[in-house]
Short mmCIF file of C-alpha atoms in Angstrom, two decimals:
data_model
loop_
_atom_site.label_atom_id
_atom_site.label_comp_id
_atom_site.label_asym_id
_atom_site.label_seq_id
_atom_site.Cartn_x
_atom_site.Cartn_y
_atom_site.Cartn_z
CA MET A 64 5.78 -10.28 -1.00
CA SER A 65 2.32 -10.28 0.37
CA SER A 66 2.17 -7.75 3.15
CA THR A 67 -0.64 -9.76 4.66
CA GLY A 68 1.92 -12.28 5.71
CA GLY A 69 0.80 -14.74 3.09
CA PRO A 70 2.89 -16.27 0.36
CA ALA A 71 4.96 -14.01 -1.78
CA GLU A 72 3.54 -13.25 -5.17
CA GLY A 73 5.20 -15.14 -8.00
CA ASP A 74 8.68 -16.55 -8.08
CA PRO A 75 11.60 -14.17 -8.68
CA PHE A 76 13.57 -16.99 -10.21
CA GLU A 77 10.90 -17.58 -12.82
CA ALA A 78 10.77 -13.86 -13.56
CA GLY A 79 14.50 -13.47 -13.85
CA ALA A 80 15.56 -16.84 -15.19
CA GLY A 81 15.64 -15.69 -18.77
CA GLY A 82 17.26 -12.31 -18.24
CA ILE A 83 19.25 -12.34 -15.02
CA LEU A 84 22.54 -13.02 -16.82
CA ARG A 85 21.71 -11.04 -19.95
CA GLN A 86 22.22 -7.56 -18.61
CA PRO A 87 23.71 -4.40 -20.12
CA ARG A 88 27.31 -3.64 -19.23
CA ALA A 89 26.17 -0.68 -17.14
CA VAL A 90 24.23 -3.05 -14.87
CA TRP A 91 27.21 -5.36 -14.43
CA ALA A 92 29.46 -2.39 -13.67
CA THR A 93 27.10 -1.14 -10.97
CA ALA A 94 26.53 -4.63 -9.55
CA GLY A 95 30.28 -5.28 -9.47
CA ALA A 96 30.87 -2.08 -7.56
CA ALA A 97 28.05 -3.09 -5.20
CA VAL A 98 29.86 -6.37 -4.45
CA VAL A 99 32.95 -4.43 -3.37
CA ALA A 100 30.84 -1.97 -1.38
CA PHE A 101 29.27 -4.79 0.63
CA MET A 102 32.67 -6.42 1.05
CA GLY A 103 33.59 -3.37 3.12
CA ILE A 104 31.15 -4.38 5.87
CA GLY A 105 32.87 -7.64 6.79
CA LEU A 106 36.32 -6.78 5.51
CA VAL A 107 37.72 -5.95 8.95
CA ASP A 108 36.26 -9.00 10.72
CA PRO A 109 39.26 -11.35 10.37
CA ILE A 110 41.78 -8.60 11.13
CA LEU A 111 40.15 -6.99 14.19
CA PRO A 112 42.57 -8.74 16.60
CA SER A 113 45.49 -7.83 14.30
CA ILE A 114 44.42 -4.19 14.20
CA ALA A 115 44.12 -4.17 17.99
CA GLN A 116 47.64 -5.58 18.29
CA GLY A 117 49.15 -3.36 15.59
CA LEU A 118 47.70 -0.13 16.99
CA GLU A 119 47.95 -1.17 20.66
CA ALA A 120 44.18 -0.79 21.07
CA THR A 121 41.58 -2.61 23.14
CA PRO A 122 38.77 -4.68 21.56
CA GLY A 123 36.33 -1.94 22.55
CA GLU A 124 38.38 0.71 20.75
CA VAL A 125 38.75 -1.40 17.62
CA SER A 126 35.02 -2.19 17.57
CA LEU A 127 34.46 1.54 17.06
CA LEU A 128 35.44 0.85 13.43
CA PHE A 129 31.91 -0.49 13.03
CA THR A 130 30.31 2.13 15.28
CA SER A 131 31.68 5.14 13.40
CA TYR A 132 30.94 3.50 10.04
CA PHE A 133 27.29 2.77 10.78
CA LEU A 134 26.59 5.89 12.80
CA ILE A 135 27.54 8.01 9.81
CA THR A 136 25.63 5.63 7.53
CA ALA A 137 22.48 6.07 9.63
CA VAL A 138 22.63 9.87 9.56
CA ALA A 139 23.54 9.86 5.87
CA MET A 140 20.26 8.08 5.09
CA LEU A 141 18.54 11.44 5.56
CA VAL A 142 20.87 13.00 3.01
CA THR A 143 21.15 10.43 0.19
CA GLY A 144 17.67 11.00 -1.25
CA PHE A 145 18.13 14.77 -0.95
CA VAL A 146 21.37 14.50 -2.94
CA SER A 147 20.35 11.98 -5.59
CA SER A 148 17.08 13.76 -6.37
CA ARG A 149 19.09 16.89 -7.20
CA ILE A 150 22.25 15.67 -8.95
CA GLY A 151 21.00 12.35 -10.36
CA GLY A 152 21.78 8.70 -9.73
CA LYS A 153 25.07 8.43 -11.62
CA LYS A 154 26.68 11.44 -9.96
CA THR A 155 25.54 10.17 -6.55
CA LEU A 156 27.08 6.76 -7.23
CA LEU A 157 30.35 8.33 -8.33
CA ALA A 158 30.46 10.65 -5.32
CA GLY A 159 30.00 7.67 -3.01
CA LEU A 160 32.64 5.60 -4.81
CA ALA A 161 35.13 8.48 -4.73
CA LEU A 162 34.66 8.92 -0.97
CA VAL A 163 35.20 5.20 -0.37
CA VAL A 164 38.39 5.20 -2.46
CA VAL A 165 39.81 8.16 -0.55
CA PHE A 166 38.87 7.08 2.97
CA ALA A 167 39.68 3.39 2.49
CA ALA A 168 43.16 4.36 1.31
CA LEU A 169 43.57 6.78 4.22
CA ALA A 170 42.45 4.03 6.63
CA GLY A 171 45.40 1.95 5.49
CA THR A 172 47.80 4.75 6.47
CA SER A 173 46.39 5.20 9.99
CA GLY A 174 48.89 5.64 12.77
CA SER A 175 46.38 5.32 15.61
CA VAL A 176 43.02 3.72 16.26
CA ASP A 177 41.43 7.19 16.49
CA GLN A 178 42.57 8.01 12.96
CA LEU A 179 41.30 4.66 11.69
CA VAL A 180 37.90 5.16 13.32
CA GLY A 181 37.65 8.62 11.76
CA PHE A 182 38.53 7.36 8.29
CA ARG A 183 35.97 4.56 8.61
CA ALA A 184 33.35 7.24 9.30
CA GLY A 185 34.17 8.93 5.99
CA TRP A 186 34.05 5.52 4.34
CA GLY A 187 30.56 5.03 5.80
CA LEU A 188 29.34 8.26 4.21
CA GLY A 189 30.62 7.15 0.80
CA ASN A 190 29.09 3.71 1.16
CA ALA A 191 25.73 5.20 2.17
CA LEU A 192 25.64 7.38 -0.95
CA PHE A 193 26.54 4.44 -3.17
CA VAL A 194 24.49 1.55 -1.87
CA SER A 195 21.37 3.62 -1.20
CA THR A 196 21.30 4.54 -4.90
CA SER A 197 22.68 1.45 -6.62
CA LEU A 198 19.51 -0.69 -6.67
CA ALA A 199 17.45 2.13 -8.14
CA VAL A 200 20.09 2.48 -10.85
CA ILE A 201 20.21 -1.27 -11.48
CA VAL A 202 16.41 -1.51 -11.70
CA GLY A 203 16.33 1.41 -14.12
CA ALA A 204 18.98 -0.04 -16.43
CA ALA A 205 18.35 -3.80 -16.13
CA ALA A 206 16.79 -6.13 -18.69
CA GLY A 207 14.21 -8.70 -17.61
CA GLY A 208 12.14 -6.55 -15.27
CA SER A 209 12.55 -5.41 -11.70
CA ALA A 210 12.42 -8.97 -10.29
CA ALA A 211 15.57 -9.92 -12.21
CA ALA A 212 17.27 -6.67 -11.17
CA ILE A 213 16.47 -7.13 -7.49
CA LEU A 214 17.67 -10.75 -7.63
CA LEU A 215 20.93 -9.59 -9.20
CA TYR A 216 21.34 -6.94 -6.51
CA GLU A 217 20.66 -9.39 -3.68
CA SER A 218 23.22 -11.74 -5.26
CA ALA A 219 25.77 -8.92 -5.26
CA LEU A 220 24.98 -8.25 -1.61
CA GLY A 221 25.48 -11.88 -0.63
CA LEU A 222 28.66 -12.26 -2.67
CA GLY A 223 30.11 -9.12 -1.12
CA MET A 224 29.27 -10.20 2.41
CA ALA A 225 30.89 -13.59 1.73
CA CYS A 226 34.03 -12.30 0.02
CA GLY A 227 34.74 -9.39 2.38
CA PRO A 228 36.08 -11.57 5.21
CA LEU A 229 38.00 -13.70 2.71
CA LEU A 230 39.75 -10.68 1.21
CA GLY A 231 40.41 -9.33 4.68
CA ALA A 232 42.01 -12.63 5.69
CA VAL A 233 44.18 -13.08 2.59
CA LEU A 234 45.52 -9.53 2.53
CA GLY A 235 45.41 -9.07 6.29
CA ASN A 236 47.63 -12.06 6.93
CA ALA A 237 50.55 -9.99 5.59
CA SER A 238 49.49 -6.71 7.18
CA TRP A 239 46.26 -5.35 8.60
CA ARG A 240 46.74 -2.31 6.33
CA TYR A 241 46.56 -4.21 3.03
CA PRO A 242 42.79 -4.94 3.05
CA PHE A 243 42.09 -1.21 3.16
CA PHE A 244 44.41 -0.51 0.23
CA GLY A 245 42.91 -3.45 -1.66
CA THR A 246 39.38 -2.12 -1.19
CA ALA A 247 40.44 1.34 -2.36
CA ALA A 248 41.93 -0.17 -5.52
CA LEU A 249 38.85 -2.27 -6.29
CA MET A 250 36.52 0.67 -5.74
CA ALA A 251 38.69 2.80 -8.04
CA VAL A 252 38.13 0.19 -10.75
CA GLY A 253 34.40 0.36 -10.00
CA PHE A 254 34.50 4.15 -10.28
CA LEU A 255 36.07 3.93 -13.75
CA ALA A 256 33.61 1.24 -14.87
CA VAL A 257 30.56 3.22 -13.74
CA THR A 258 31.97 6.39 -15.32
CA ALA A 259 32.49 4.68 -18.66
CA LEU A 260 29.47 2.38 -18.89
CA LEU A 261 26.56 3.94 -17.00
CA LYS A 262 24.45 6.65 -18.61
CA GLU A 263 22.98 9.39 -16.44
CA GLN A 264 19.71 8.35 -14.84
CA PRO A 265 16.61 10.57 -15.04
CA LYS A 266 16.01 12.69 -11.96
CA PRO A 267 12.73 12.18 -10.06
CA ALA A 268 9.91 14.59 -10.76
CA ARG A 269 9.83 15.68 -7.11
CA LYS A 270 12.92 16.55 -5.10
CA THR A 271 13.28 14.81 -1.75
CA SER A 272 13.62 16.96 1.36
CA LEU A 273 15.75 16.11 4.38
CA LEU A 274 12.63 15.61 6.51
CA ASP A 275 10.75 13.31 4.13
CA PRO A 276 12.27 10.08 5.55
CA LEU A 277 11.35 11.12 9.10
CA LYS A 278 7.81 11.99 8.01
CA ALA A 279 7.52 8.56 6.39
CA LEU A 280 8.10 6.96 9.80
CA GLY A 281 4.75 8.38 10.87
CA HIS A 282 3.20 5.39 9.10
CA GLY A 283 2.55 2.70 11.69
CA GLY A 284 3.64 -0.16 9.45
CA LEU A 285 6.94 1.38 8.46
CA ALA A 286 7.65 2.46 12.04
CA SER A 287 6.94 -1.10 13.23
CA ALA A 288 9.24 -2.61 10.60
CA ALA A 289 11.98 -0.16 11.55
CA ALA A 290 11.58 -0.88 15.26
CA SER A 291 11.76 -4.64 14.71
CA ALA A 292 14.78 -4.23 12.42
CA PHE A 293 16.47 -2.04 15.04
CA PHE A 294 16.43 -4.90 17.56
CA TYR A 295 17.46 -7.41 14.88
CA ASN A 296 20.40 -5.31 13.75
CA TYR A 297 21.74 -5.17 17.29
CA THR A 298 21.88 -8.98 17.24
CA PHE A 299 23.31 -9.10 13.71
CA PHE A 300 26.19 -6.76 14.47
CA THR A 301 26.98 -8.33 17.80
CA VAL A 302 27.75 -11.45 15.80
CA LEU A 303 29.67 -9.57 13.12
CA ALA A 304 31.73 -7.22 15.31
CA PHE A 305 32.17 -9.04 18.63
CA THR A 306 32.44 -12.72 17.68
CA PRO A 307 35.94 -12.42 16.11
CA PHE A 308 37.34 -11.57 19.55
CA VAL A 309 35.55 -14.53 21.12
CA LEU A 310 36.79 -16.96 18.46
CA ASP A 311 40.35 -15.57 18.81
CA MET A 312 41.66 -17.15 15.58
CA THR A 313 44.30 -16.28 13.00
CA PRO A 314 43.16 -14.05 10.11
CA TYR A 315 43.05 -17.05 7.75
CA LYS A 316 40.93 -19.18 10.07
CA SER A 317 38.65 -16.30 11.02
CA GLY A 318 38.31 -15.37 7.36
CA ALA A 319 37.31 -18.95 6.52
CA VAL A 320 34.64 -18.94 9.24
CA PHE A 321 33.12 -15.68 8.05
CA PHE A 322 33.40 -16.72 4.41
CA ALA A 323 31.27 -19.77 5.22
CA TRP A 324 28.96 -17.46 7.16
CA GLY A 325 28.67 -15.19 4.13
CA VAL A 326 27.99 -18.07 1.76
CA LEU A 327 25.07 -19.20 3.93
CA LEU A 328 23.86 -15.60 4.10
CA ALA A 329 23.88 -15.35 0.30
CA VAL A 330 22.22 -18.73 -0.30
CA PHE A 331 19.45 -18.22 2.23
CA SER A 332 18.87 -14.61 1.19
CA VAL A 333 18.55 -15.30 -2.53
CA LEU A 334 17.41 -18.93 -2.79
CA VAL A 335 15.76 -20.02 0.46
CA ALA A 336 13.94 -16.97 1.86
CA PRO A 337 11.62 -16.39 -1.15
CA ARG A 338 10.51 -20.02 -1.11
CA LEU A 339 9.90 -19.98 2.63
CA GLN A 340 7.81 -16.83 2.17
CA GLN A 341 5.72 -18.51 -0.49
CA ARG A 342 5.14 -21.56 1.67
CA LEU A 343 4.65 -20.04 5.14
CA GLY A 344 4.08 -16.30 4.74
CA SER A 345 6.54 -13.47 5.31
CA LEU A 346 5.69 -12.52 8.88
CA LYS A 347 5.77 -16.12 10.13
CA VAL A 348 9.12 -16.66 8.43
CA LEU A 349 10.54 -13.47 9.92
CA ALA A 350 9.35 -14.15 13.48
CA GLY A 351 10.53 -17.75 13.37
CA SER A 352 13.93 -16.84 11.95
CA LEU A 353 14.46 -14.21 14.64
CA VAL A 354 13.69 -16.72 17.40
CA LEU A 355 16.09 -19.26 15.86
CA LEU A 356 18.75 -16.55 15.60
CA ALA A 357 18.29 -15.85 19.33
CA ALA A 358 18.90 -19.52 20.12
CA ASP A 359 21.91 -19.56 17.83
CA VAL A 360 23.67 -16.60 19.47
CA LEU A 361 23.19 -18.27 22.86
CA LEU A 362 25.01 -21.28 21.41
CA ILE A 363 27.86 -18.99 20.37
CA GLY A 364 28.05 -17.52 23.86
CA TYR A 365 27.65 -20.68 25.94
CA GLY A 366 29.05 -23.43 23.70
CA ASN A 367 32.66 -24.57 23.49
CA HIS A 368 35.00 -23.25 20.79
CA ALA A 369 33.77 -25.68 18.13
CA ALA A 370 30.15 -24.86 18.95
CA ALA A 371 30.90 -21.13 18.74
CA ILE A 372 32.38 -21.62 15.27
CA ALA A 373 29.40 -23.68 14.14
CA GLY A 374 26.97 -21.17 15.63
CA THR A 375 28.71 -18.26 13.93
CA ILE A 376 28.52 -19.95 10.54
CA ALA A 377 24.88 -21.03 11.07
CA SER A 378 23.86 -17.48 11.97
CA GLY A 379 24.47 -16.54 8.34
CA ALA A 380 21.41 -18.59 7.34
CA PHE A 381 19.06 -16.75 9.70
CA ILE A 382 20.59 -13.36 8.87
CA GLY A 383 20.14 -14.05 5.15
CA VAL A 384 16.45 -14.87 5.60
CA ASN A 385 15.88 -11.84 7.81
CA ASN A 386 17.59 -9.45 5.40
CA THR A 387 15.41 -10.49 2.49
CA VAL A 388 12.12 -10.38 4.40
CA TYR A 389 12.90 -7.03 6.04
CA THR A 390 13.81 -5.58 2.63
CA GLU A 391 10.47 -6.47 1.09
CA LEU A 392 8.53 -5.60 4.24
CA ALA A 393 9.96 -2.11 4.62
CA LEU A 394 9.54 -1.26 0.95
CA GLY A 395 5.99 -2.59 0.71
CA VAL A 396 4.25 -1.66 3.93
CA SER A 397 3.81 2.12 3.69
CA ASP A 398 2.43 4.57 1.14
CA ALA A 399 5.69 6.55 0.93
CA PRO A 400 7.82 6.35 -2.22
CA ARG A 401 10.27 3.49 -1.95
CA PRO A 402 13.46 5.61 -1.70
CA VAL A 403 11.91 7.73 1.04
CA ALA A 404 10.58 4.72 2.98
CA SER A 405 13.98 3.04 2.67
CA ALA A 406 15.80 6.11 3.99
CA GLY A 407 13.53 6.43 7.04
CA TYR A 408 13.76 2.72 7.77
CA ASN A 409 17.55 2.68 7.46
CA PHE A 410 17.89 5.80 9.60
CA VAL A 411 16.42 3.81 12.49
CA ARG A 412 17.95 0.38 11.94
CA TRP A 413 21.57 1.46 11.39
CA PHE A 414 21.71 3.10 14.80
CA ALA A 415 21.56 -0.40 16.26
CA ALA A 416 24.38 -1.48 13.96
CA ALA A 417 26.40 1.39 15.40
CA ALA A 418 25.42 0.59 19.00
CA ALA A 419 26.15 -3.15 19.09
CA PRO A 420 29.91 -2.98 18.37
CA TYR A 421 30.27 -0.33 21.08
CA PHE A 422 28.18 -1.94 23.80
CA ALA A 423 29.15 -5.59 23.34
CA PRO A 424 32.76 -5.13 24.57
CA LYS A 425 31.51 -2.84 27.35
CA ILE A 426 29.03 -5.46 28.51
CA GLU A 427 31.83 -8.02 28.54
CA GLU A 428 33.92 -5.71 30.72
CA TRP A 429 31.02 -5.19 33.11
CA SER A 430 30.14 -8.89 33.34
CA ASP A 431 31.62 -11.80 31.33
CA PRO A 432 32.09 -12.86 27.67
CA ARG A 433 28.71 -14.64 27.59
CA MET A 434 26.55 -11.69 28.54
CA PRO A 435 26.86 -9.80 25.20
CA PHE A 436 25.29 -12.82 23.51
CA VAL A 437 22.52 -12.98 26.10
CA VAL A 438 21.68 -9.36 25.32
CA ALA A 439 21.83 -10.15 21.58
CA ALA A 440 19.44 -13.06 22.06
CA VAL A 441 17.03 -10.81 23.94
CA THR A 442 17.07 -8.16 21.19
CA ALA A 443 16.34 -10.83 18.53
CA VAL A 444 13.33 -12.00 20.55
CA LEU A 445 12.21 -8.38 20.94
CA GLY A 446 12.37 -8.02 17.16
CA ALA A 447 10.10 -11.07 16.81
CA ALA A 448 7.77 -9.67 19.47
CA VAL A 449 7.35 -6.42 17.53
CA VAL A 450 6.40 -8.44 14.44
CA ALA A 451 3.80 -10.40 16.45
CA VAL A 452 2.32 -7.45 18.35
CA ARG A 453 2.26 -5.07 15.38
CA ARG A 454 1.08 -7.60 12.83
CA LYS A 455 -1.96 -5.55 11.82
CA SER A 456 0.14 -2.44 11.21
CA LEU A 457 2.61 -4.47 9.17
CA THR A 458 -0.19 -5.73 6.91
CA HIS A 459 -2.07 -2.43 6.46
CA GLU A 460 -3.21 -1.53 2.94
CA ALA A 461 -1.37 -4.52 1.49
CA GLU A 462 -3.22 -4.96 -1.79
CA GLU A 463 -3.16 -1.29 -2.78
CA LEU A 464 0.51 -0.88 -1.93
CA GLU A 465 1.58 -4.04 -3.76
CA THR A 466 -0.14 -2.76 -6.89
CA ARG A 467 1.50 0.65 -6.55
CA HIS A 468 4.99 -0.65 -5.83
CA ALA A 469 4.83 -3.07 -8.75
CA THR A 470 5.38 -0.06 -11.03
CA GLU A 471 7.94 1.83 -8.93
CA ASP A 472 11.69 1.72 -8.83
CA GLY A 473 13.11 1.20 -5.35
CA VAL A 474 16.16 1.49 -3.17
CA SER A 475 17.37 -1.52 -1.23
CA VAL A 476 16.93 -1.25 2.52
CA PHE A 477 20.07 -3.27 3.11
CA ALA A 478 22.30 -0.32 2.42
CA GLY A 479 25.63 -1.65 3.97
#
């Protein structure tokens, strides 16, 4: 991506076309585990009403499943680099996978919503350790260069986001507990695959301190990207965590809606966004997509039931574009090492992912069901405004940083 807002350099599909499917088994094992890890984000979407009914909880209480998950994920971003730079990539991946297996299984045994929220917090810690390290591992082990590796990782992200609601619907139709047990089983398989197939990755020459990600935010470009992503994530997770209650559908129907949403997210993230960047420039694409997302969430809030369904599915397209552009922007705008820049950026943005599921039901209680979407539309526009106002900071030192980052391994900023 050109940090100047111009067309992205090259075509990732040309770079990866010859090698994207010809990867070592270790890469496929890590990518497969990443699919399941990202499935955990949307897994509970179709079963939120069922959980509320089964545990006699309010929508606000059930939405804390997202809040606890992402609050711990945000704080854990300060820890993941500290851990992986000391014990290595493979051990960090396995530690994250083990935590997910344990806490996902415990979530399925919950007898109250408080227990479930607590177990989701532990799950969030495990997911943070895994997904914050997995791209660096994939890039280090992949054939075909970093472009092919990143494309494979983004594909895993999109597939996981699409299949999570589907798995939640299929298993959750029998019992809301089964999706949690299913995730624990799949992650256990991933743990065994990574153990058997992935060799230990070399440790970085310099160990990362707990304060390095916060120091990285002193760079104006990275701070601006994080601030814009903070507002965007509030919109994103209002759609993901609050919309299921507005749609009020059976697990199967809700799962189908969010599966379609996830498919659009994957297609636009991997196939459409890079081409739009090449044609229009990254910052224009990002600002335009945020404004369109704002209009879309207003459609969800003010349209009839059919319009709300259509708007929910369509939001996947804008979210997919935004995810890809933010990823490249945050990793390419500052002079900090990619893992450190990613950790600082995620530390900021995931707080919004934790806030939206908590505040959206509260706002509904204080006003009406439309107002949470009005707030979400405003935050999307604020994200676009940050991009416009801070354009110079977001394009600072573009040529030098692109050259430097072309030879570095990185960590994805979409650490779900």
